[in-house]
Structure formats: structure tokens, C-alpha cells
Amino acid sequence: MSELQIPLAGFGPDPAPPPKGHKAFDRLVKKIEEARKSLEAWAAVLAPYQEKYTKELLPLHATCRTLRIGFVRRLDEAQNDKGLSQTERRGVKMLVAELAASLLAEGDDRELRALYKRHARQDYEKHEAEVRKAAAAAFEETYGIDPEAPIEEILRQAAEQFGGGTDQDDAPTRHTPSKAEAEHRRIRESIRALYRKLASALHPDREPDPDKRDHKTVLMQRANHAYENERLLPLLELRRELDPGQGPWAGEDEEAVKLYTKALRHELDALEDEVMIAEADFRMRFAIDPMVTLTPRNALRTLATEIADTRAMADSLKAELTDIADLPSLKRWLRVLRDGDWA
């Protein structure tokens, strides 16, 4: 028998045929494996994405910002050109205010604040307050919730609107915690029983052979981690790893399989939450639009597309700066943009 094949007292061979409910159990095992792979994939793509993002995309963003600021400066300087008509001057002032506000929304800059104030004839802080007020009004009109209310009240109203239910809806659920707690207690006891049998076979202090003791220490750490996190499947996998001669059930009856299945449902829910948090953290870390479809598999391709788009934007900004470099070119450029609002 190899080092990994350690017979575990208390586990017998699989019954034949498999117990009822094993198909649901098997489906959950497969879903858990998929969730694990997804979590591992998010972790694996983080480093290469971070490197490409830092080395290629961030410098391009900085270049675009510098070019946009240069664009605003050139338009500001154009106010002194005597060849501009009054309509063109009004258009330039409007453009400077809009572009400066857009840049300030991305990051503060003293020069841009001064330019905004000169062309918009108000402080940027007042503009920010107006934007926030408009957004709050739109939120309240859409959802009927005051965004200035305490967060607890917002959550309560949101729960009522989006499926949280009313007090009447809550009434039937007041009796469920005791049942859920009892079931959770049974699951914990089942996990504890499995853990104890594994610990009995794996405890390093009971192993005289130094090499085997080191190996059992590693396995025991895995068992401890699974037990501390109330994860059943890693314990079952460890049991199977220790004695490959056993089938997946190792003598459990139908009731045990039902309980294990419930435990795996909780385990799957927890893992899916981890996957969701991993994706949300990834999006937040790199400021990725929530509307963009993102997976670990397409993340680097999506980044490459964004880099290409940003490089094209930088090239376009350089060309436009050339287009407004002198007065005749600026007037032609303004004619393209001119609309009835300038008149």
C-alpha cells in the first residue's frame, strides 16, 4: 500500500447499488469543481492583466489626458484670436467649459478649475453639486427612494421593492430559522464526524516515520482548513485520496447522502459568492465598465482591445490638435462642429 493509501477506520466499501440521491450529489460536485476552476482562473489572470494594464494602458490614458488638456489650452488661447466671430467665441467657451469639466471629473487639476471658472463663469464645485443633485433626483424618480436617506432606510425600501417582501411576507419566515439552524447543526456534526475520522488516521504525532510524518502534516493542514471553513467536499476528496480503494460513498446510507447533498449546496453557494466577489474586485481594481462582458478567459483579449482603442484615440487627438493649430484650421474645425445652439 502506498503512502497515500491509508485505510480509515469506520469507512466501509460502497453499497451496491449507489444510494438514492447520489445523482443530485454528483451534479453538485461537478458545479463545485466548476466554481473552483473559475475562482482559480480569476486569480491566475490577475498578474498578467495587471502587468499589461500598468505597462501599456495606463501610459496611454496619461497620454490621452495630456493631449486633451493641450486641446483645452489651445481653445482657451484661441479666445485671443481676433479673427474669430462672436458665434465662434461662444462655441469655444462652451467647449472649454465642457472639456474642462470632463477632465476634472476624472481627476483634480488647479489649471483646469481656473479654466472652467473663466469660461463657465462659476466654480467647478457648484457644477459638481448640480450634477449630484440631478443624479439624486433621477434616482428618486426612478426608484422612489431618497438617496440622501440613511443607508439602512435605503436598503429597507430597496428590499421591499425588489423582492424583500413586506412585514406580512416576513411573518411565515419567522419560524424557519430554528429549522435551518437545526439542519445546519446536523451538517456541522456530519462534517465534524468525518473530520475526526480523518484526523485519527492523519495525526502526525502518531506517525513514527519522519518522512510520513511530514506528509501527514501537510494532509492534516488540508483537513483542518476544510473543517474550519465547514467545507465537506475537500474532506471527502481527502478521504478518497487516502484510500483509493473506497468508492465515493464509503458505506454512507441514503440519509447521509441527503445530508451531504445539503452541505454541498451551502458549499456551492459560498463558492459562487467568492467567484462573484472575485469578479467584482477585478472590475473595481481596473475600473472596468459593469456592462462589459468579462470572464477570466476573455479578460486579456478585452484589455488588448481597450489598449488598441485608447491608442487610436491618442492618434485622433494628436490629429485634432494639428487641425486647430492655426486660426484658419481652427475656424474650419469649428464649422464642422457648429450647430444651431451657437447662434
CSV table of C-alpha atoms in Angstrom, one decimal:
chain,number,residue,atom,x,y,z
A,1,MET,CA,0.0,0.0,0.0
A,2,SER,CA,1.4,3.4,-1.0
A,3,GLU,CA,1.9,6.3,1.4
A,4,LEU,CA,-1.4,7.9,0.3
A,5,GLN,CA,-3.4,4.7,0.8
A,6,ILE,CA,-4.2,4.8,4.5
A,7,PRO,CA,-7.2,2.7,5.5
A,8,LEU,CA,-9.6,4.8,7.5
A,9,ALA,CA,-11.4,3.0,10.4
A,10,GLY,CA,-15.2,3.4,10.2
A,11,PHE,CA,-15.4,3.6,6.4
A,12,GLY,CA,-16.6,0.6,4.6
A,13,PRO,CA,-16.9,-0.2,0.9
A,14,ASP,CA,-19.6,1.4,-1.2
A,15,PRO,CA,-23.0,-0.2,-1.1
A,16,ALA,CA,-24.3,-1.5,-4.4
A,17,PRO,CA,-26.2,0.0,-6.0
A,18,PRO,CA,-25.4,3.6,-5.0
A,19,PRO,CA,-27.8,5.2,-2.5
A,20,LYS,CA,-30.7,7.2,-3.7
A,21,GLY,CA,-29.9,10.9,-4.3
A,22,HIS,CA,-26.4,10.3,-5.5
A,23,LYS,CA,-27.2,11.9,-8.9
A,24,ALA,CA,-28.0,15.3,-7.2
A,25,PHE,CA,-24.9,14.9,-5.1
A,26,ASP,CA,-22.8,14.2,-8.2
A,27,ARG,CA,-24.2,17.3,-10.0
A,28,LEU,CA,-23.3,19.5,-7.1
A,29,VAL,CA,-19.8,18.1,-7.0
A,30,LYS,CA,-19.4,19.0,-10.7
A,31,LYS,CA,-20.7,22.5,-10.1
A,32,ILE,CA,-18.4,23.0,-7.2
A,33,GLU,CA,-15.5,21.9,-9.3
A,34,GLU,CA,-16.5,24.4,-12.0
A,35,ALA,CA,-16.8,27.2,-9.4
A,36,ARG,CA,-13.3,26.3,-8.0
A,37,LYS,CA,-11.8,26.5,-11.5
A,38,SER,CA,-13.5,29.8,-12.1
A,39,LEU,CA,-12.1,31.2,-8.8
A,40,GLU,CA,-8.6,29.8,-9.7
A,41,ALA,CA,-8.9,31.4,-13.2
A,42,TRP,CA,-9.7,34.8,-11.8
A,43,ALA,CA,-6.6,34.5,-9.5
A,44,ALA,CA,-4.4,33.3,-12.4
A,45,VAL,CA,-5.4,36.1,-14.8
A,46,LEU,CA,-4.8,38.9,-12.3
A,47,ALA,CA,-1.0,39.1,-12.5
A,48,PRO,CA,-0.7,39.1,-16.4
A,49,TYR,CA,-3.6,41.6,-16.6
A,50,GLN,CA,-2.1,43.9,-14.0
A,51,GLU,CA,1.3,43.9,-15.8
A,52,LYS,CA,-0.2,44.7,-19.3
A,53,TYR,CA,-2.6,47.2,-17.7
A,54,THR,CA,0.2,49.0,-15.9
A,55,LYS,CA,2.8,48.9,-18.7
A,56,GLU,CA,0.5,49.7,-21.7
A,57,LEU,CA,-2.9,51.0,-20.9
A,58,LEU,CA,-2.1,53.4,-18.0
A,59,PRO,CA,0.6,55.3,-20.1
A,60,LEU,CA,-1.8,55.6,-23.0
A,61,HIS,CA,-4.5,57.0,-20.6
A,62,ALA,CA,-2.0,59.5,-19.3
A,63,THR,CA,-1.0,60.5,-22.9
A,64,CYS,CA,-4.7,61.0,-23.9
A,65,ARG,CA,-5.3,63.1,-20.8
A,66,THR,CA,-2.2,65.3,-21.6
A,67,LEU,CA,-3.4,65.7,-25.2
A,68,ARG,CA,-7.0,66.6,-24.0
A,69,ILE,CA,-5.5,69.2,-21.6
A,70,GLY,CA,-3.5,70.6,-24.5
A,71,PHE,CA,-6.6,70.7,-26.6
A,72,VAL,CA,-8.4,72.7,-23.9
A,73,ARG,CA,-5.4,75.1,-23.6
A,74,ARG,CA,-5.4,75.7,-27.3
A,75,LEU,CA,-9.1,76.5,-27.4
A,76,ASP,CA,-8.6,78.8,-24.4
A,77,GLU,CA,-5.8,80.6,-26.2
A,78,ALA,CA,-8.0,80.9,-29.3
A,79,GLN,CA,-10.2,83.4,-27.3
A,80,ASN,CA,-7.5,86.0,-28.1
A,81,ASP,CA,-7.6,85.4,-31.8
A,82,LYS,CA,-9.2,88.5,-33.4
A,83,GLY,CA,-10.3,86.5,-36.4
A,84,LEU,CA,-13.0,84.6,-34.5
A,85,SER,CA,-16.6,85.7,-34.8
A,86,GLN,CA,-18.8,86.2,-31.8
A,87,THR,CA,-20.6,82.9,-32.6
A,88,GLU,CA,-17.3,81.1,-32.8
A,89,ARG,CA,-16.1,82.6,-29.5
A,90,ARG,CA,-19.3,81.4,-27.7
A,91,GLY,CA,-18.8,78.0,-29.2
A,92,VAL,CA,-15.2,77.9,-27.9
A,93,LYS,CA,-16.2,79.0,-24.4
A,94,MET,CA,-18.8,76.3,-24.3
A,95,LEU,CA,-16.3,73.7,-25.5
A,96,VAL,CA,-13.6,74.7,-23.0
A,97,ALA,CA,-16.1,74.5,-20.1
A,98,GLU,CA,-17.4,71.1,-21.2
A,99,LEU,CA,-14.0,69.6,-21.8
A,100,ALA,CA,-12.6,71.0,-18.6
A,101,ALA,CA,-15.5,69.6,-16.6
A,102,SER,CA,-15.0,66.2,-18.2
A,103,LEU,CA,-11.3,66.2,-17.3
A,104,LEU,CA,-11.9,67.4,-13.7
A,105,ALA,CA,-14.4,64.6,-13.2
A,106,GLU,CA,-11.5,62.2,-13.9
A,107,GLY,CA,-9.0,64.0,-11.6
A,108,ASP,CA,-8.5,67.3,-10.0
A,109,ASP,CA,-6.3,70.0,-11.6
A,110,ARG,CA,-5.8,73.6,-10.5
A,111,GLU,CA,-5.3,74.9,-14.0
A,112,LEU,CA,-8.4,73.2,-15.3
A,113,ARG,CA,-10.5,74.6,-12.4
A,114,ALA,CA,-9.4,78.1,-13.3
A,115,LEU,CA,-10.2,77.5,-17.0
A,116,TYR,CA,-13.6,76.1,-16.1
A,117,LYS,CA,-14.4,79.1,-13.9
A,118,ARG,CA,-13.3,81.6,-16.5
A,119,HIS,CA,-15.4,80.0,-19.3
A,120,ALA,CA,-18.4,78.7,-17.4
A,121,ARG,CA,-18.5,81.7,-15.0
A,122,GLN,CA,-19.0,79.6,-12.0
A,123,ASP,CA,-16.8,77.4,-9.7
A,124,TYR,CA,-16.5,73.7,-10.6
A,125,GLU,CA,-17.7,72.9,-7.1
A,126,LYS,CA,-21.1,74.4,-7.9
A,127,HIS,CA,-21.2,72.3,-11.2
A,128,GLU,CA,-20.4,69.2,-9.2
A,129,ALA,CA,-23.2,69.9,-6.7
A,130,GLU,CA,-25.6,70.4,-9.6
A,131,VAL,CA,-24.6,67.1,-11.2
A,132,ARG,CA,-25.1,65.3,-7.9
A,133,LYS,CA,-28.4,66.9,-7.3
A,134,ALA,CA,-29.6,65.9,-10.8
A,135,ALA,CA,-28.4,62.3,-10.3
A,136,ALA,CA,-30.1,62.1,-6.9
A,137,ALA,CA,-33.4,63.5,-8.4
A,138,ALA,CA,-33.2,60.9,-11.2
A,139,PHE,CA,-32.6,58.1,-8.8
A,140,GLU,CA,-35.5,59.1,-6.6
A,141,GLU,CA,-37.8,59.5,-9.6
A,142,THR,CA,-36.8,56.1,-10.9
A,143,TYR,CA,-36.8,54.1,-7.7
A,144,GLY,CA,-38.9,56.2,-5.3
A,145,ILE,CA,-36.1,56.2,-2.8
A,146,ASP,CA,-34.4,59.2,-1.3
A,147,PRO,CA,-30.7,58.7,-1.9
A,148,GLU,CA,-29.9,61.1,1.0
A,149,ALA,CA,-31.7,58.8,3.5
A,150,PRO,CA,-29.6,56.7,5.9
A,151,ILE,CA,-28.2,53.5,4.2
A,152,GLU,CA,-30.4,51.3,6.5
A,153,GLU,CA,-33.5,53.0,5.2
A,154,ILE,CA,-32.4,52.8,1.6
A,155,LEU,CA,-31.7,49.1,2.0
A,156,ARG,CA,-35.1,48.5,3.7
A,157,GLN,CA,-37.0,50.3,0.9
A,158,ALA,CA,-35.0,48.5,-1.8
A,159,ALA,CA,-35.7,45.2,-0.2
A,160,GLU,CA,-39.5,46.0,-0.2
A,161,GLN,CA,-39.3,47.0,-3.9
A,162,PHE,CA,-37.1,44.3,-5.2
A,163,GLY,CA,-38.3,41.2,-3.5
A,164,GLY,CA,-37.5,41.6,0.1
A,165,GLY,CA,-41.2,41.5,0.9
A,166,THR,CA,-43.4,43.4,3.5
A,167,ASP,CA,-43.8,42.6,7.1
A,168,GLN,CA,-46.6,40.3,6.2
A,169,ASP,CA,-44.3,38.4,3.8
A,170,ASP,CA,-41.8,38.2,6.6
A,171,ALA,CA,-44.2,36.6,9.1
A,172,PRO,CA,-44.0,33.0,7.7
A,173,THR,CA,-40.3,33.1,7.7
A,174,ARG,CA,-40.0,33.8,11.4
A,175,HIS,CA,-40.4,30.1,12.1
A,176,THR,CA,-37.8,29.0,9.6
A,177,PRO,CA,-34.5,30.0,11.5
A,178,SER,CA,-34.9,27.2,14.0
A,179,LYS,CA,-35.4,24.6,11.3
A,180,ALA,CA,-32.5,26.0,9.3
A,181,GLU,CA,-30.3,26.1,12.4
A,182,ALA,CA,-31.2,22.5,13.2
A,183,GLU,CA,-30.2,21.4,9.7
A,184,HIS,CA,-27.0,23.4,9.8
A,185,ARG,CA,-26.2,21.8,13.2
A,186,ARG,CA,-26.7,18.4,11.6
A,187,ILE,CA,-24.4,19.3,8.7
A,188,ARG,CA,-21.7,20.6,11.1
A,189,GLU,CA,-21.9,17.4,13.1
A,190,SER,CA,-21.6,15.3,10.0
A,191,ILE,CA,-18.5,17.3,8.9
A,192,ARG,CA,-17.1,17.0,12.4
A,193,ALA,CA,-17.5,13.2,12.4
A,194,LEU,CA,-15.8,12.9,9.0
A,195,TYR,CA,-13.0,15.2,10.1
A,196,ARG,CA,-12.4,13.3,13.3
A,197,LYS,CA,-12.0,10.0,11.4
A,198,LEU,CA,-9.6,11.7,9.1
A,199,ALA,CA,-7.7,13.3,11.9
A,200,SER,CA,-7.4,9.9,13.7
A,201,ALA,CA,-5.7,8.5,10.6
A,202,LEU,CA,-3.6,11.5,9.8
A,203,HIS,CA,-2.4,12.9,13.1
A,204,PRO,CA,1.4,13.5,12.7
A,205,ASP,CA,2.2,12.8,16.3
A,206,ARG,CA,1.1,9.2,15.9
A,207,GLU,CA,3.4,8.6,12.9
A,208,PRO,CA,7.0,7.3,13.9
A,209,ASP,CA,8.4,7.6,10.3
A,210,PRO,CA,9.8,11.2,9.8
A,211,ASP,CA,9.0,11.3,6.1
A,212,LYS,CA,5.5,10.0,6.5
A,213,ARG,CA,5.0,12.4,9.4
A,214,ASP,CA,5.9,15.4,7.2
A,215,HIS,CA,3.5,14.2,4.6
A,216,LYS,CA,0.7,13.6,7.1
A,217,THR,CA,1.3,17.1,8.5
A,218,VAL,CA,0.5,18.6,5.0
A,219,LEU,CA,-2.6,16.4,4.7
A,220,MET,CA,-3.7,17.4,8.2
A,221,GLN,CA,-3.4,21.0,7.3
A,222,ARG,CA,-5.7,20.5,4.4
A,223,ALA,CA,-8.2,18.7,6.6
A,224,ASN,CA,-8.0,21.5,9.2
A,225,HIS,CA,-8.6,24.2,6.6
A,226,ALA,CA,-11.6,22.3,5.2
A,227,TYR,CA,-13.1,21.7,8.7
A,228,GLU,CA,-12.5,25.3,9.8
A,229,ASN,CA,-14.4,26.6,6.7
A,230,GLU,CA,-17.1,23.9,7.0
A,231,ARG,CA,-16.3,22.5,3.6
A,232,LEU,CA,-17.4,18.9,3.2
A,233,LEU,CA,-16.1,18.2,-0.3
A,234,PRO,CA,-12.4,18.7,0.4
A,235,LEU,CA,-12.8,16.2,3.3
A,236,LEU,CA,-14.5,13.7,1.1
A,237,GLU,CA,-11.8,14.2,-1.5
A,238,LEU,CA,-9.1,13.7,1.1
A,239,ARG,CA,-10.7,10.5,2.3
A,240,ARG,CA,-10.8,9.2,-1.3
A,241,GLU,CA,-7.2,10.2,-1.8
A,242,LEU,CA,-6.1,8.4,1.4
A,243,ASP,CA,-7.8,5.1,0.4
A,244,PRO,CA,-8.5,5.0,-3.4
A,245,GLY,CA,-10.0,1.5,-2.9
A,246,GLN,CA,-13.1,3.1,-1.5
A,247,GLY,CA,-15.9,4.3,-3.7
A,248,PRO,CA,-17.3,7.8,-3.3
A,249,TRP,CA,-19.8,6.8,-0.7
A,250,ALA,CA,-17.8,4.6,1.6
A,251,GLY,CA,-20.8,2.9,3.1
A,252,GLU,CA,-23.0,6.0,3.8
A,253,ASP,CA,-26.7,5.4,3.7
A,254,GLU,CA,-29.4,7.4,2.0
A,255,GLU,CA,-29.9,9.8,4.9
A,256,ALA,CA,-26.2,10.6,5.0
A,257,VAL,CA,-26.2,11.3,1.2
A,258,LYS,CA,-29.2,13.6,1.7
A,259,LEU,CA,-27.3,15.5,4.4
A,260,TYR,CA,-24.1,15.6,2.4
A,261,THR,CA,-26.1,17.0,-0.6
A,262,LYS,CA,-27.5,19.8,1.6
A,263,ALA,CA,-24.0,20.5,2.8
A,264,LEU,CA,-22.7,20.7,-0.8
A,265,ARG,CA,-25.5,23.2,-1.7
A,266,HIS,CA,-24.2,25.5,1.1
A,267,GLU,CA,-20.7,24.9,-0.1
A,268,LEU,CA,-21.6,25.8,-3.7
A,269,ASP,CA,-23.4,28.9,-2.6
A,270,ALA,CA,-20.4,30.1,-0.7
A,271,LEU,CA,-18.1,29.4,-3.6
A,272,GLU,CA,-20.3,31.1,-6.1
A,273,ASP,CA,-20.3,34.2,-3.8
A,274,GLU,CA,-16.5,34.0,-3.8
A,275,VAL,CA,-16.5,33.9,-7.6
A,276,MET,CA,-18.8,36.9,-7.8
A,277,ILE,CA,-16.7,38.9,-5.3
A,278,ALA,CA,-13.5,38.0,-7.3
A,279,GLU,CA,-15.1,39.4,-10.5
A,280,ALA,CA,-16.4,42.5,-8.7
A,281,ASP,CA,-13.0,43.1,-7.2
A,282,PHE,CA,-11.3,42.6,-10.6
A,283,ARG,CA,-13.7,45.1,-12.2
A,284,MET,CA,-13.2,47.6,-9.4
A,285,ARG,CA,-9.5,47.3,-9.4
A,286,PHE,CA,-9.2,48.1,-13.1
A,287,ALA,CA,-12.2,50.4,-13.5
A,288,ILE,CA,-14.0,48.0,-15.9
A,289,ASP,CA,-17.5,49.1,-17.1
A,290,PRO,CA,-20.1,46.8,-15.5
A,291,MET,CA,-21.8,46.5,-18.8
A,292,VAL,CA,-18.7,44.9,-20.4
A,293,THR,CA,-18.9,41.1,-20.6
A,294,LEU,CA,-15.9,39.9,-18.6
A,295,THR,CA,-14.6,36.4,-17.9
A,296,PRO,CA,-11.2,35.1,-16.9
A,297,ARG,CA,-10.9,33.7,-20.4
A,298,ASN,CA,-11.6,36.9,-22.3
A,299,ALA,CA,-10.1,39.4,-19.8
A,300,LEU,CA,-6.7,39.8,-21.6
A,301,ARG,CA,-8.4,40.0,-25.1
A,302,THR,CA,-10.8,42.7,-23.7
A,303,LEU,CA,-7.7,44.6,-22.3
A,304,ALA,CA,-5.9,44.3,-25.7
A,305,THR,CA,-9.0,45.8,-27.4
A,306,GLU,CA,-9.1,48.6,-24.9
A,307,ILE,CA,-5.4,49.3,-25.4
A,308,ALA,CA,-5.9,49.4,-29.2
A,309,ASP,CA,-8.9,51.7,-28.9
A,310,THR,CA,-7.0,54.0,-26.5
A,311,ARG,CA,-4.0,54.2,-28.8
A,312,ALA,CA,-6.4,55.1,-31.7
A,313,MET,CA,-7.9,57.8,-29.5
A,314,ALA,CA,-4.4,59.2,-28.8
A,315,ASP,CA,-3.7,59.3,-32.5
A,316,SER,CA,-7.0,61.0,-33.2
A,317,LEU,CA,-6.3,63.6,-30.5
A,318,LYS,CA,-2.9,64.4,-32.0
A,319,ALA,CA,-4.5,64.8,-35.4
A,320,GLU,CA,-7.2,67.2,-34.0
A,321,LEU,CA,-4.6,69.2,-32.2
A,322,THR,CA,-2.9,69.7,-35.6
A,323,ASP,CA,-6.3,70.7,-37.0
A,324,ILE,CA,-6.7,73.6,-34.6
A,325,ALA,CA,-3.0,74.7,-34.6
A,326,ASP,CA,-3.6,77.9,-36.5
A,327,LEU,CA,-6.6,80.2,-37.0
A,328,PRO,CA,-7.8,79.1,-40.4
A,329,SER,CA,-7.6,75.4,-39.4
A,330,LEU,CA,-9.5,76.2,-36.1
A,331,LYS,CA,-12.2,78.0,-38.0
A,332,ARG,CA,-12.7,75.1,-40.3
A,333,TRP,CA,-12.8,72.7,-37.4
A,334,LEU,CA,-15.4,74.9,-35.6
A,335,ARG,CA,-17.5,75.0,-38.7
A,336,VAL,CA,-17.7,71.2,-38.6
A,337,LEU,CA,-18.9,71.3,-35.0
A,338,ARG,CA,-21.2,74.3,-35.3
A,339,ASP,CA,-24.9,73.8,-34.6
A,340,GLY,CA,-27.9,76.0,-34.0
A,341,ASP,CA,-27.2,76.3,-30.3
A,342,TRP,CA,-24.2,78.5,-31.1
A,343,ALA,CA,-26.3,81.1,-33.0
